[in-house]
Coordinates of C-alpha atoms and ligand atoms in Angstrom, one line a residue:
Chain A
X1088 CA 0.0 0.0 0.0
X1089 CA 3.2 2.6 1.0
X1090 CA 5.4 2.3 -1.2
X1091 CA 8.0 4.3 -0.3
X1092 CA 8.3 4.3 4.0
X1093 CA 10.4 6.0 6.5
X1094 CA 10.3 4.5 9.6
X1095 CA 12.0 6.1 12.3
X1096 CA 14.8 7.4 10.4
X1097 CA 17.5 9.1 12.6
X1098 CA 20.9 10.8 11.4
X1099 CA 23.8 12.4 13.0
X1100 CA 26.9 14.0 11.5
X1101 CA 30.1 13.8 13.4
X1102 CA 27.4 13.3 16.3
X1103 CA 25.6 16.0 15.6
X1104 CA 22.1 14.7 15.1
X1105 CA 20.0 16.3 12.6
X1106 CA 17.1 14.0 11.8
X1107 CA 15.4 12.5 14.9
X1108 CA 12.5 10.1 14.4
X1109 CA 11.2 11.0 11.1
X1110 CA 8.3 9.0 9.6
X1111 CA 6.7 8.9 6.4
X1112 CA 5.4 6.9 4.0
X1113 CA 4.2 7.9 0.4
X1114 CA 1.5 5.8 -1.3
X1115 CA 1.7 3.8 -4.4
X1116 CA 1.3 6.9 -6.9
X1117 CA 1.1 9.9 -4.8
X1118 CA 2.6 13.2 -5.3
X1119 CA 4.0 13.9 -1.7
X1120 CA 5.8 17.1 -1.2
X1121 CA 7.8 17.9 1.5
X1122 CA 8.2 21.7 2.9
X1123 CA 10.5 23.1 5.3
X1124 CA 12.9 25.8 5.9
X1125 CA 16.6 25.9 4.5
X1126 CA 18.7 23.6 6.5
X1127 CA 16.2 21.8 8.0
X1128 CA 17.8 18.0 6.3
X1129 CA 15.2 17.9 3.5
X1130 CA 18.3 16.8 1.3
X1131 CA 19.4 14.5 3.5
X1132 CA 16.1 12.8 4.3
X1133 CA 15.8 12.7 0.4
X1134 CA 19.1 10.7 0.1
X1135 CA 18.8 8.4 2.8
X1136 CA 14.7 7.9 0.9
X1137 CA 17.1 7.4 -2.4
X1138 CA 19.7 4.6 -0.4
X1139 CA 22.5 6.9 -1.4
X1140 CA 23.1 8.3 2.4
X1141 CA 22.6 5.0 5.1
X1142 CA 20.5 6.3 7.9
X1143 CA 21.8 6.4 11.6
X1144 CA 19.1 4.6 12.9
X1145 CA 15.7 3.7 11.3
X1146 CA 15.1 1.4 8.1
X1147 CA 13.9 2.9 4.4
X1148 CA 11.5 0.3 2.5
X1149 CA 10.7 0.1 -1.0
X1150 CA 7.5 -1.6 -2.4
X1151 CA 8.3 -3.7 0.5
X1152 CA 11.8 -4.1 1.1
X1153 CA 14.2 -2.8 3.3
X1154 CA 17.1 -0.9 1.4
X1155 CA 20.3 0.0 2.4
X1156 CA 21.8 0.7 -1.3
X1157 CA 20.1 2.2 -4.0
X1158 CA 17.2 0.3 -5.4
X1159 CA 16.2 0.3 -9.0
X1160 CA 12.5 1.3 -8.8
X1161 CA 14.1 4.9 -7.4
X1162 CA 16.1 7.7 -9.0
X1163 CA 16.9 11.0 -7.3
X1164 CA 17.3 14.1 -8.9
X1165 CA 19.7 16.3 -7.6
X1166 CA 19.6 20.0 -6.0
X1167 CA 22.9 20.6 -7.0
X1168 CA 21.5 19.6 -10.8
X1169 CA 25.0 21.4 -12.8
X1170 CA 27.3 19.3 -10.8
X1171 CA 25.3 15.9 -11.4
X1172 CA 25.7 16.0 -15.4
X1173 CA 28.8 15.7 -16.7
X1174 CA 30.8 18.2 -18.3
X1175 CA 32.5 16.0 -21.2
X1176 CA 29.2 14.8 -22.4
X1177 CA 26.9 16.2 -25.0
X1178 CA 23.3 17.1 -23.4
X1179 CA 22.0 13.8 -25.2
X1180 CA 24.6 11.5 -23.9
X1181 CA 24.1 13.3 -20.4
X1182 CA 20.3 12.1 -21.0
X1183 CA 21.6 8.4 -22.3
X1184 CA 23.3 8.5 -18.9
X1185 CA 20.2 7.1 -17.3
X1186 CA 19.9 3.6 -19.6
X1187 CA 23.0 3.2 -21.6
X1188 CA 24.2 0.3 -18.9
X1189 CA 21.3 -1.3 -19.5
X1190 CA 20.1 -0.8 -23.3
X1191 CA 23.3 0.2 -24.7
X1192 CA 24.7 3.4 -26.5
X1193 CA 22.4 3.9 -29.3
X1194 CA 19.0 2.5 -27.8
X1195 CA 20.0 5.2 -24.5
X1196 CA 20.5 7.9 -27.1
X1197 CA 17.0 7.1 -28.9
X1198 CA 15.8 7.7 -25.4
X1199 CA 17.7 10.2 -24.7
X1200 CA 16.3 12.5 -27.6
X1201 CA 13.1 11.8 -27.1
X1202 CA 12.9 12.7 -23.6
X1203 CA 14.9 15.7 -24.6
X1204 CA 11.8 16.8 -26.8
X1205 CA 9.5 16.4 -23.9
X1206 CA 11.2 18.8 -21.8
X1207 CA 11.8 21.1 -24.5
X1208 CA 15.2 20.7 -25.3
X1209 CA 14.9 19.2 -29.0
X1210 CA 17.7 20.5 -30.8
X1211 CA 20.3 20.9 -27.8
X1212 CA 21.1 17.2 -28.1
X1213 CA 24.5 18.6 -29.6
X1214 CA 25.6 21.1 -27.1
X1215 CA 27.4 20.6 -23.9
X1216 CA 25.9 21.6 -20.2
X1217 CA 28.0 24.2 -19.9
X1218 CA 26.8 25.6 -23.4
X1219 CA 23.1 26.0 -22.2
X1220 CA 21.6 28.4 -19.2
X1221 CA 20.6 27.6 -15.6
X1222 CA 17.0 26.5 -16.3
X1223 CA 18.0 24.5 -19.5
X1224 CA 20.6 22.4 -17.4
X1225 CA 18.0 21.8 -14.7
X1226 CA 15.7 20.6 -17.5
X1227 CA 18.3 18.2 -18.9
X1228 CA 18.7 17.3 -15.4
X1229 CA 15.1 16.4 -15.0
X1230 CA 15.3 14.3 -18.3
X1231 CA 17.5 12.2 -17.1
X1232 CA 15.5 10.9 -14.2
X1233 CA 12.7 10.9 -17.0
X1234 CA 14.7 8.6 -19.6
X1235 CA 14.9 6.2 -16.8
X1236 CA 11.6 5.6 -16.5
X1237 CA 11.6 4.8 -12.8
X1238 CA 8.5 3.7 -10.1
X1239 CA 9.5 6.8 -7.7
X1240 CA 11.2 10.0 -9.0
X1241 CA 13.2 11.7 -5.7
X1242 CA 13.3 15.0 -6.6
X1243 CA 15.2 17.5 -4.5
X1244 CA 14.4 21.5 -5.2
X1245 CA 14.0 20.6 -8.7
X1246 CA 12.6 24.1 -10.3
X1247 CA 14.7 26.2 -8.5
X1248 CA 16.9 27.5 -10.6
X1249 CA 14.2 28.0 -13.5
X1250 CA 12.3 31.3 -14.4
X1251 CA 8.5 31.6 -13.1
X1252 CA 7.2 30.8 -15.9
X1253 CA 9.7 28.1 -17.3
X1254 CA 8.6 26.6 -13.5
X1255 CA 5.0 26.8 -14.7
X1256 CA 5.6 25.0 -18.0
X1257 CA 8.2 22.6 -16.0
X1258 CA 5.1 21.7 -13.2
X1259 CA 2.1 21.2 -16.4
X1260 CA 5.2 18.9 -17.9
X1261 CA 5.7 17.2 -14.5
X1262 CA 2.3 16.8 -13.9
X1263 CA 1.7 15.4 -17.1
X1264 CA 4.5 13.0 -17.3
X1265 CA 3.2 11.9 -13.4
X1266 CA -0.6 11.3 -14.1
X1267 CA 0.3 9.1 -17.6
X1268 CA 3.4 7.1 -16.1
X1269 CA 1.2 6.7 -12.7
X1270 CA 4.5 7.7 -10.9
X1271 CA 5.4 7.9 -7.3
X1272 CA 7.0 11.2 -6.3
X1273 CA 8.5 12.7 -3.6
X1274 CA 9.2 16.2 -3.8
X1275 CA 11.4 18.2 -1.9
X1276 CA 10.8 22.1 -1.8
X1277 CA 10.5 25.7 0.1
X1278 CA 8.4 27.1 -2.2
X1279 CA 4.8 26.5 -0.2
X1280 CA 2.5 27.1 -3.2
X1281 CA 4.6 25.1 -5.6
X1282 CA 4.0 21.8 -3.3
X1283 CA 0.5 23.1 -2.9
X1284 CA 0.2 23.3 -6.6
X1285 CA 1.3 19.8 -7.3
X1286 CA 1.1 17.6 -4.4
X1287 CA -1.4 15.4 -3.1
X1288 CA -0.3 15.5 0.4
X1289 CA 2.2 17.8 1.8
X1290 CA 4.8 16.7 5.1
X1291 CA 6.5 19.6 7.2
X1292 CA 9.7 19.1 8.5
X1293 CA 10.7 20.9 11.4
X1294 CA 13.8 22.4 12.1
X1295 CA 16.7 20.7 13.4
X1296 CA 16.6 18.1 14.6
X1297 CA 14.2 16.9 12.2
X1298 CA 11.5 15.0 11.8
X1299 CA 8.0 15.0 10.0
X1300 CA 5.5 17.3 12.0
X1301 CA 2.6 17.2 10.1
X1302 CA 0.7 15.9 7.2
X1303 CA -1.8 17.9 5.2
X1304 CA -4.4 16.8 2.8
X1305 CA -4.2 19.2 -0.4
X1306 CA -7.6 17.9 -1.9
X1307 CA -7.6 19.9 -4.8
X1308 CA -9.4 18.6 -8.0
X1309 CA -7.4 17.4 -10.5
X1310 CA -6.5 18.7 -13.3
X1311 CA -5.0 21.4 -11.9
X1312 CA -4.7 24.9 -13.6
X1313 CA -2.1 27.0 -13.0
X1314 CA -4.4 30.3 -13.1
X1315 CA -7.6 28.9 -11.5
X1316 CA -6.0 26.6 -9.2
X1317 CA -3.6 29.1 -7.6
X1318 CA -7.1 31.3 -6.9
X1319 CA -9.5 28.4 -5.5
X1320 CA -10.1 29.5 -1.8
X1321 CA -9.3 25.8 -0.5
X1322 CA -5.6 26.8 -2.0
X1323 CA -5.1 30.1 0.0
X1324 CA -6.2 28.8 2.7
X1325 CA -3.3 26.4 2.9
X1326 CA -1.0 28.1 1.8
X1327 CA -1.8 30.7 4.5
X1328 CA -1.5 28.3 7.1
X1329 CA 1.5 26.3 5.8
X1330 CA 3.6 29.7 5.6
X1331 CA 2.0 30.4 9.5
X1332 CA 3.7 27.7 10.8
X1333 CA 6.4 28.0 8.8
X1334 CA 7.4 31.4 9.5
X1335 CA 6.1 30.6 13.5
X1336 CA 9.8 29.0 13.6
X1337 CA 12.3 30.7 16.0
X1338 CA 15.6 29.9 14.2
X1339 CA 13.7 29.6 10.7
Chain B
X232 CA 48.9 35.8 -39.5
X233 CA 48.2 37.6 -36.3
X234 CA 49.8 34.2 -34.3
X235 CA 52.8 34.9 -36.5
X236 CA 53.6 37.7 -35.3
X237 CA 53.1 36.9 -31.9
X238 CA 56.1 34.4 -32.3
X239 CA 57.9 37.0 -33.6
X240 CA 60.0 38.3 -31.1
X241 CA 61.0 34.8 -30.1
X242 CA 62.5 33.7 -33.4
X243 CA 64.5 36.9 -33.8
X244 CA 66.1 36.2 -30.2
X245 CA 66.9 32.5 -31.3
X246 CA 68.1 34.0 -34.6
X247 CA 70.3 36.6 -32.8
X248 CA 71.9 34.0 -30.3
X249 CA 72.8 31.8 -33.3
X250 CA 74.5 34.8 -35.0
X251 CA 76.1 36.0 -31.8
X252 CA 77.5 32.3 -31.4
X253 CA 78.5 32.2 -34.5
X254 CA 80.3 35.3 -34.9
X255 CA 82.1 34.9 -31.6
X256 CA 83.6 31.8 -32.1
X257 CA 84.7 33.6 -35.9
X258 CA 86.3 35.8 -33.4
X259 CA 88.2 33.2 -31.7
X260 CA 85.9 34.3 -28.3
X261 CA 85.0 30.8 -28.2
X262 CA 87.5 27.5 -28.4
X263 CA 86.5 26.0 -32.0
X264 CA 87.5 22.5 -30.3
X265 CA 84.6 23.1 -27.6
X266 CA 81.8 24.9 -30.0
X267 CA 82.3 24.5 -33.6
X268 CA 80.6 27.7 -35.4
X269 CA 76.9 26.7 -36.0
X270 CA 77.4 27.1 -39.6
X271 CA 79.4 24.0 -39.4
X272 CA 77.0 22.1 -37.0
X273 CA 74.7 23.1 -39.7
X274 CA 77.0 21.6 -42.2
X275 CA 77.4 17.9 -40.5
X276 CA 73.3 17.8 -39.2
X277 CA 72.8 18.4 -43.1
X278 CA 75.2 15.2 -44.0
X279 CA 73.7 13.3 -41.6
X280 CA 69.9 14.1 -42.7
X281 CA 70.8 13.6 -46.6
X282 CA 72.7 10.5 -46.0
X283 CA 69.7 8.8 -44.2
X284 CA 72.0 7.7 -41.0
X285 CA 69.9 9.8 -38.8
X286 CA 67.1 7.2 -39.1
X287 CA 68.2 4.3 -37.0
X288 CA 69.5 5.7 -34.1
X289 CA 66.6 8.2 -33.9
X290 CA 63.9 5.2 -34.3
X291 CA 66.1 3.2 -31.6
X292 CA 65.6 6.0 -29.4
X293 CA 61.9 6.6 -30.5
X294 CA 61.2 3.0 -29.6
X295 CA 62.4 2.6 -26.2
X296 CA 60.5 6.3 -25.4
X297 CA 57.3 5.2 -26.7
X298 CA 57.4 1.3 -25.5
X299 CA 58.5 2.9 -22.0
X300 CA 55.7 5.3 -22.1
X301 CA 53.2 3.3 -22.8
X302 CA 53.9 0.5 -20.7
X303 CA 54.4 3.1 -17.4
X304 CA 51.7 5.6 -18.5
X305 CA 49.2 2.0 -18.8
X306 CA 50.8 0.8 -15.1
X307 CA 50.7 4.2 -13.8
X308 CA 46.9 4.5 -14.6
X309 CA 45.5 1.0 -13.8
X310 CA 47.7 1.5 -10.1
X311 CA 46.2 5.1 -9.8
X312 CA 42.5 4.4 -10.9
X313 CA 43.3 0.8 -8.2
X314 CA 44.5 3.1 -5.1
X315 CA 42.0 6.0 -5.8
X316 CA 38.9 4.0 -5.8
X317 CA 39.4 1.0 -3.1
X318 CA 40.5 2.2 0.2
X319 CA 42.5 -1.1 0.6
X320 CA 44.7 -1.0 -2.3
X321 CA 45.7 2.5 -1.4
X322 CA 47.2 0.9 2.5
X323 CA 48.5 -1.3 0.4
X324 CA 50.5 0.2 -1.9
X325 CA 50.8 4.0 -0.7
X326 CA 53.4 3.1 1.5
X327 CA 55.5 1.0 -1.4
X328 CA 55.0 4.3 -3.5
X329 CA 56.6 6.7 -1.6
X330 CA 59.3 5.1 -0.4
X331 CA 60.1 4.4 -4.4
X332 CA 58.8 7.8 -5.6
X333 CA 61.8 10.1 -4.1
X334 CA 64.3 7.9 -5.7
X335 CA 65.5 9.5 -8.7
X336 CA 64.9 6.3 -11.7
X337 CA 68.0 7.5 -13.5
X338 CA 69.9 6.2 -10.2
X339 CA 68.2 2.5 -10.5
X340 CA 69.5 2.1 -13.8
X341 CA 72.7 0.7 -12.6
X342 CA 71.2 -1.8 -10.1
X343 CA 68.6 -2.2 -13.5
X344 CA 71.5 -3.4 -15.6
X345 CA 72.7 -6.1 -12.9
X346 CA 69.5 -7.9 -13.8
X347 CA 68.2 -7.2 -17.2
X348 CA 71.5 -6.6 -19.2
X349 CA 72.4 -3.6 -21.2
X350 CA 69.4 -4.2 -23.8
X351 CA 66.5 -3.4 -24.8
X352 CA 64.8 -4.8 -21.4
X353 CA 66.6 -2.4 -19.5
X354 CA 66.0 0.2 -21.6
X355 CA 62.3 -0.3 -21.8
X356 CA 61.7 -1.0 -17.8
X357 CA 64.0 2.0 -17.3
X358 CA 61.5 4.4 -19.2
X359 CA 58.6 3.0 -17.5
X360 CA 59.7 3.4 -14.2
X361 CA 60.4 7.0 -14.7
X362 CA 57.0 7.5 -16.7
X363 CA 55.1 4.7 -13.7
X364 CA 55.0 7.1 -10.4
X365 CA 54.0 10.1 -11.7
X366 CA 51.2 9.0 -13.9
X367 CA 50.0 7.0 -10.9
X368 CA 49.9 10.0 -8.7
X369 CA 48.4 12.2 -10.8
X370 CA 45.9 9.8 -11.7
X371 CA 45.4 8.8 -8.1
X372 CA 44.9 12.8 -7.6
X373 CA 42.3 12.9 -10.8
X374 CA 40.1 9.7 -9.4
X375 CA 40.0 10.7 -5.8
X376 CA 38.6 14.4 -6.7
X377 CA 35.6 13.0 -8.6
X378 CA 32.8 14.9 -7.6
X379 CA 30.6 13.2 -5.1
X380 CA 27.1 14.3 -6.7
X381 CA 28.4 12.5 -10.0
X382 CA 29.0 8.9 -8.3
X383 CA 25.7 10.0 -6.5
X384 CA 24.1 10.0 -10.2
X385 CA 25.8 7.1 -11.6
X386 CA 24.5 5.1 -8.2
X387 CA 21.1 6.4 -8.7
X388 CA 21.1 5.3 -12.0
X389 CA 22.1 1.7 -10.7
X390 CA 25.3 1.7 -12.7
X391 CA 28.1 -1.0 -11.9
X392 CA 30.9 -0.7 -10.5
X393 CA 33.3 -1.6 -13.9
X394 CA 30.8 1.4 -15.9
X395 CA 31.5 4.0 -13.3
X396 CA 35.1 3.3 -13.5
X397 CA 35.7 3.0 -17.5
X398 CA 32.7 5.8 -18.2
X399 CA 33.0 8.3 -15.2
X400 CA 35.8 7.6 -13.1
X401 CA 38.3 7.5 -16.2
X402 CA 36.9 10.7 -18.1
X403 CA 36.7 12.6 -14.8
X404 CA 40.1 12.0 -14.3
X405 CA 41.3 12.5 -17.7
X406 CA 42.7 16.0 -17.4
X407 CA 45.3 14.8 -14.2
X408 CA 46.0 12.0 -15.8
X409 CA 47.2 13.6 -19.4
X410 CA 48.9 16.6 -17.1
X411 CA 51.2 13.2 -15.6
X412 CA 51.7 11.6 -18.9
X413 CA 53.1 15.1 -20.6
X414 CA 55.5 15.5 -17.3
X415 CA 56.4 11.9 -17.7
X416 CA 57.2 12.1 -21.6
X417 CA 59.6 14.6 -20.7
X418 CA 61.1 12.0 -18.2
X419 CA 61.0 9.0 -20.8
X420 CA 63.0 11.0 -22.7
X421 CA 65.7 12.0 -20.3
X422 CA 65.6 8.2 -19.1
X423 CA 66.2 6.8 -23.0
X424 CA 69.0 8.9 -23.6
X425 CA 70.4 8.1 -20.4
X426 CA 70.1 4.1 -20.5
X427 CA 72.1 4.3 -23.9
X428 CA 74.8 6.4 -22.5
X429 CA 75.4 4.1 -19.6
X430 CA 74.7 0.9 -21.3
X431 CA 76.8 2.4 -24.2
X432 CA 74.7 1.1 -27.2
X433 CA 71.9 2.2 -29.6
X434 CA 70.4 5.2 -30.4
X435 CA 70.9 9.3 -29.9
X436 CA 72.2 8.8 -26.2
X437 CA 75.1 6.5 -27.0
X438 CA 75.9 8.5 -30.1
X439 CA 76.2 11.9 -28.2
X440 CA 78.4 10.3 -26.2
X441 CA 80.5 8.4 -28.3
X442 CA 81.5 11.6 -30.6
X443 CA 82.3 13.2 -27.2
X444 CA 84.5 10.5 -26.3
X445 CA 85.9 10.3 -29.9
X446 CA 86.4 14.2 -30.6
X447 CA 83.9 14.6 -33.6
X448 CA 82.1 17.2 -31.8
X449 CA 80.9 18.8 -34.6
X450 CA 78.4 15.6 -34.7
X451 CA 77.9 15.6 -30.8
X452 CA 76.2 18.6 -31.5
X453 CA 74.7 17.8 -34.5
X454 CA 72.9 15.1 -32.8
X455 CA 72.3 17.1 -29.8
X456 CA 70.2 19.6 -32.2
X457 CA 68.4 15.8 -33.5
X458 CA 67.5 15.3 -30.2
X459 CA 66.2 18.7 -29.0
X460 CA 63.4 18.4 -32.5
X461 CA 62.6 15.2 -31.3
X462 CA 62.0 16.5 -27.2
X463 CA 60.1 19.5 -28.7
X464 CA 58.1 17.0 -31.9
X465 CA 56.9 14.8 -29.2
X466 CA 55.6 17.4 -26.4
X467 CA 53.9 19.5 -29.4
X468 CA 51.6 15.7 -30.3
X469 CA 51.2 15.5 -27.0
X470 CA 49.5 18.8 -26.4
X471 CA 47.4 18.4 -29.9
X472 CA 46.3 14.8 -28.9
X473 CA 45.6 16.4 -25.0
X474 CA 43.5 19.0 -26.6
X475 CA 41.7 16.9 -29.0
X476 CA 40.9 14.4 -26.0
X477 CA 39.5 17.3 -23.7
X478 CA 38.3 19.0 -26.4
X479 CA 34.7 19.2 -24.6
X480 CA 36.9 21.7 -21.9
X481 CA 35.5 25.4 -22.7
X482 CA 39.0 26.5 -22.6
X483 CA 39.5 24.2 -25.6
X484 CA 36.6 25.3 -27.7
X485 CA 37.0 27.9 -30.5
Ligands
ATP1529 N1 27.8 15.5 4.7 C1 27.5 16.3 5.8 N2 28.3 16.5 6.8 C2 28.0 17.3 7.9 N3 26.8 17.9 8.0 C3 25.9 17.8 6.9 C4 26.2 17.0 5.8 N4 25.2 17.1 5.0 C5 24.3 17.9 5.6 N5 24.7 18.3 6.7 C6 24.0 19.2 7.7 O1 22.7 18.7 7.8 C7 21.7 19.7 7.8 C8 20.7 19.4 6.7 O2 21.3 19.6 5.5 P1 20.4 19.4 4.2 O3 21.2 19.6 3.0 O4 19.6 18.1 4.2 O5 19.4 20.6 4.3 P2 18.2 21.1 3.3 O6 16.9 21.1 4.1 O7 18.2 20.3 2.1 O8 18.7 22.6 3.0 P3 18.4 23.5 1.7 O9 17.0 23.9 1.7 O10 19.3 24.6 1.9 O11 18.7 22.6 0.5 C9 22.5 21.0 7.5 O12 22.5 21.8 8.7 C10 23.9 20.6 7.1 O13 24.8 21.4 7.7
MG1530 MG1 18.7 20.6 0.2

């Protein structure tokens, strides 16, 4: 029924703990997003969700199984999206990144373009990262996790670095590619009406040390419009209340 | 046409120094016994290019740098990637390395000789060992700084150890590991000439040596200017094939 769970996850640093107890668990195709301030272990909770950081204490499961590497229904996008690709590739290769151990060269590049066109980014196949802006990298980013076609898609802060209304176009695209591939996503942001926007549920962390302080219910009708959405009453009223306890933080 | 006149300056100085030389030895400044005028250096480097007896000795030499460097640049690499990625190979061998490392290789070529001879062998493993160490520690350098969020992605994308190694490890690293290969071609050379001086056979080492020895110094010299093409031929492929391999490097793009 979960298909992604968190049970008691703890983490320390050097023996400084930063996640204490946090528990969640995201439902077979379910859009969860997770809010909290800058800091807060958002990234890290991500990671140890994506078995690429082991958890002090607490055990990540997987459509069933406990993990402690990282499983192949799961790919994790990350925040720091210009250092992930890799400088000596082409855009398309970058893309072909995500199959080519499994499919081989030419079938990952097939792939690879396609995906590319779904983002927008027919024509850049060509061009290396460092040739194309902030946004475009993010989006080549963000097609790689695509081309992979996995069960979950880990995505940490993955609009950030985008224009508003590239972010706009990058959420209809997300939302799109989400509801067809009947994905499971967990979404990692601090932008409150961005995870109000697209999630079905939202969890808040708390400062640190971490853990998951509340779960709200979005219940917004699907689909979801980015004008008429964004004005629904249910929609302000959430967002006025996530940023209330966001901002009701001391050290936030 | 712009570039050539950026080089300008340079070839006029080179130009001058050669006149200079070869006016004060015309001006007895100079012992003709110790520096023949470079005319006449110009004369015998001109016999021995028409004659054809350059070839031989240069392609003994030629050999001996590139088996050498490919033999220690291929060690040096498969001992770097080894120590940078497992943890136990590097308390392995890190200890082994830097006890050989300090040693200059031109010293072990004696001790080199008590065991393979004075031919080729030596010659070869001489080279290699010179080229080996710092390939390996560049190399070692280039593996362990591969960025973190990279190795994140390849684990991510469930790839295997052997792909992250030949597809990421290897590319990310490509830059320190050419930057060791163009100091140890320099080496190689300096290690071939130097095997055929001391094991007195084959090549542009021995001969420089021999016309010393034998007085012809007019040749020594001539084969001295043989040798200095060949340093400066092989750095300038090295730095074309370097570009061409990092050509994806912004500082490499037109
Ligand atoms: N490798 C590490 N070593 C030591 N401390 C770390 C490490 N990684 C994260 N931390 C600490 O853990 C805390 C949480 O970091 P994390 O990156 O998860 O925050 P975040 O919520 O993603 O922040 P942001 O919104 O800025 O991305 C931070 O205080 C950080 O200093
Ligand atoms: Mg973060």
């Amino acid at each position: 029924m979960s298909f992604l769970s968190l049970d008691a996850i703890n983490k320390s640093f050097a023996g400084v703990p930063v996640m204490r107890d946090a528990t969640l668990a995201v439902r077979e195709g379910e859009f969860m997003a997770v809010l909290g301030p800058s800091g807060c272990g958002k990234s890290t909770l991500l990671q140890i969700a994506a078995g690429l950081l082991p958890p002090s204490a607490g055990t990540v499961r997987i459509a069933g199984r406990a993990i402690t590497a990282p499983p192949p229904e799961a790919v994790y996008v990350f925040q720091q999206y210009t250092r992930s690709l890799l400088p000596w590739r082409s855009v398309r290769d970058n893309v072909a990144f995500a199959t080519e151990h499994r499919l081989g060269k030419r079938r990952a590049r097939a792939i690879a373009e396609e995906t590319l066109a779904q983002v927008g980014l027919s024509g850049f196949g060509d061009h290396f990262p460092w040739q194309l802006s902030g946004g475009m990298q993010q989006r080549v980013a963000i097609a790689r996790a695509l081309a992979a076609e996995p069960a979950i898609l880990l995505l940490d802060e993955p609009f950030s670095a985008v224009d508003a209304l590239t972010r706009l176009d990058l959420h209809a695209l997300f939302l799109d590619i989400w509801s067809r591939r009947k994905l499971t996503v967990m979404l990692v942001t601090h932008d409150v009406e961005e995870a109000i926007y697209l999630a079905d549920r939202i969890a808040l962390l708390t400062y640190r040390p971490s853990s998951i302080s509340e779960i709200f219910e979005v219940g917004l009708p699907r689909p979801r419009d980015p004008i008429t959405t964004r004005a629904l009453p249910q929609f302000l009223e959430l967002r006025q209340t996530l940023l209330q306890k966001l901002l009701a933080r001391p050290d936030a | 046409m712009r570039s050539a006149l950026r080089w300008l300056p340079g070839i006029a100085l080179l130009v001058l120094l050669v006149a200079g030389l070869e006016w004060a030895v015309n001006a007895g400044m100079i012992r003709r016994a110790l520096m023949p005028p470079p005319s006449a250096i110009g004369d015998a480097l001109w016999d021995l290019l028409a004659s054809g007896d350059f070839v031989e000795p240069l392609f003994a030499t030629l050999r001996l740098v590139f088996a050498g460097f490919a033999i220690g640049s291929a060690l040096g690499i498969a001992a770097g990637v080894a120590m940078g990625w497992w943890p136990a190979a590097y308390r392995l061998l890190e200890p082994l390395v830097e006890l050989l490392r300090p040693i200059p290789k031109a010293a072990l070529v004696p001790a080199l000789m008590l065991f393979l001879g004075i031919g080729e062998a030596m010659k070869i493993t001489s080279v290699a060992l010179a080229v080996f160490f710092p390939v390996l520690i560049n190399t070692l350098q280039g593996v362990r700084g591969v960025d973190r969020v990279i190795l994140d992605g390849a684990r991510t994308h469930g790839w295997g150890t052997a792909h992250v190694l030949r597809h990421l490890v290897l590319p990310a690293a490509l830059p320190f590991i050419l930057a060791g290969m163009r100091v140890a071609l320099g080496l190689a050379l300096v290690l071939a000439v130097l095997s055929e001086m001391l094991s007195g056979q084959g090549g542009l080492g021995f001969l420089i040596l021999d016309m010393q020895r034998s007085f012809q110094v007019r040749l020594m010299y001539a084969w001295l200017v043989i040798l200095a093409v060949v340093g400066l031929a092989l750095n300038t492929l090295f730095l074309i094939a370097e570009r061409r391999a990092l050509h994806w490097q912004p500082a490499n793009r037109p």
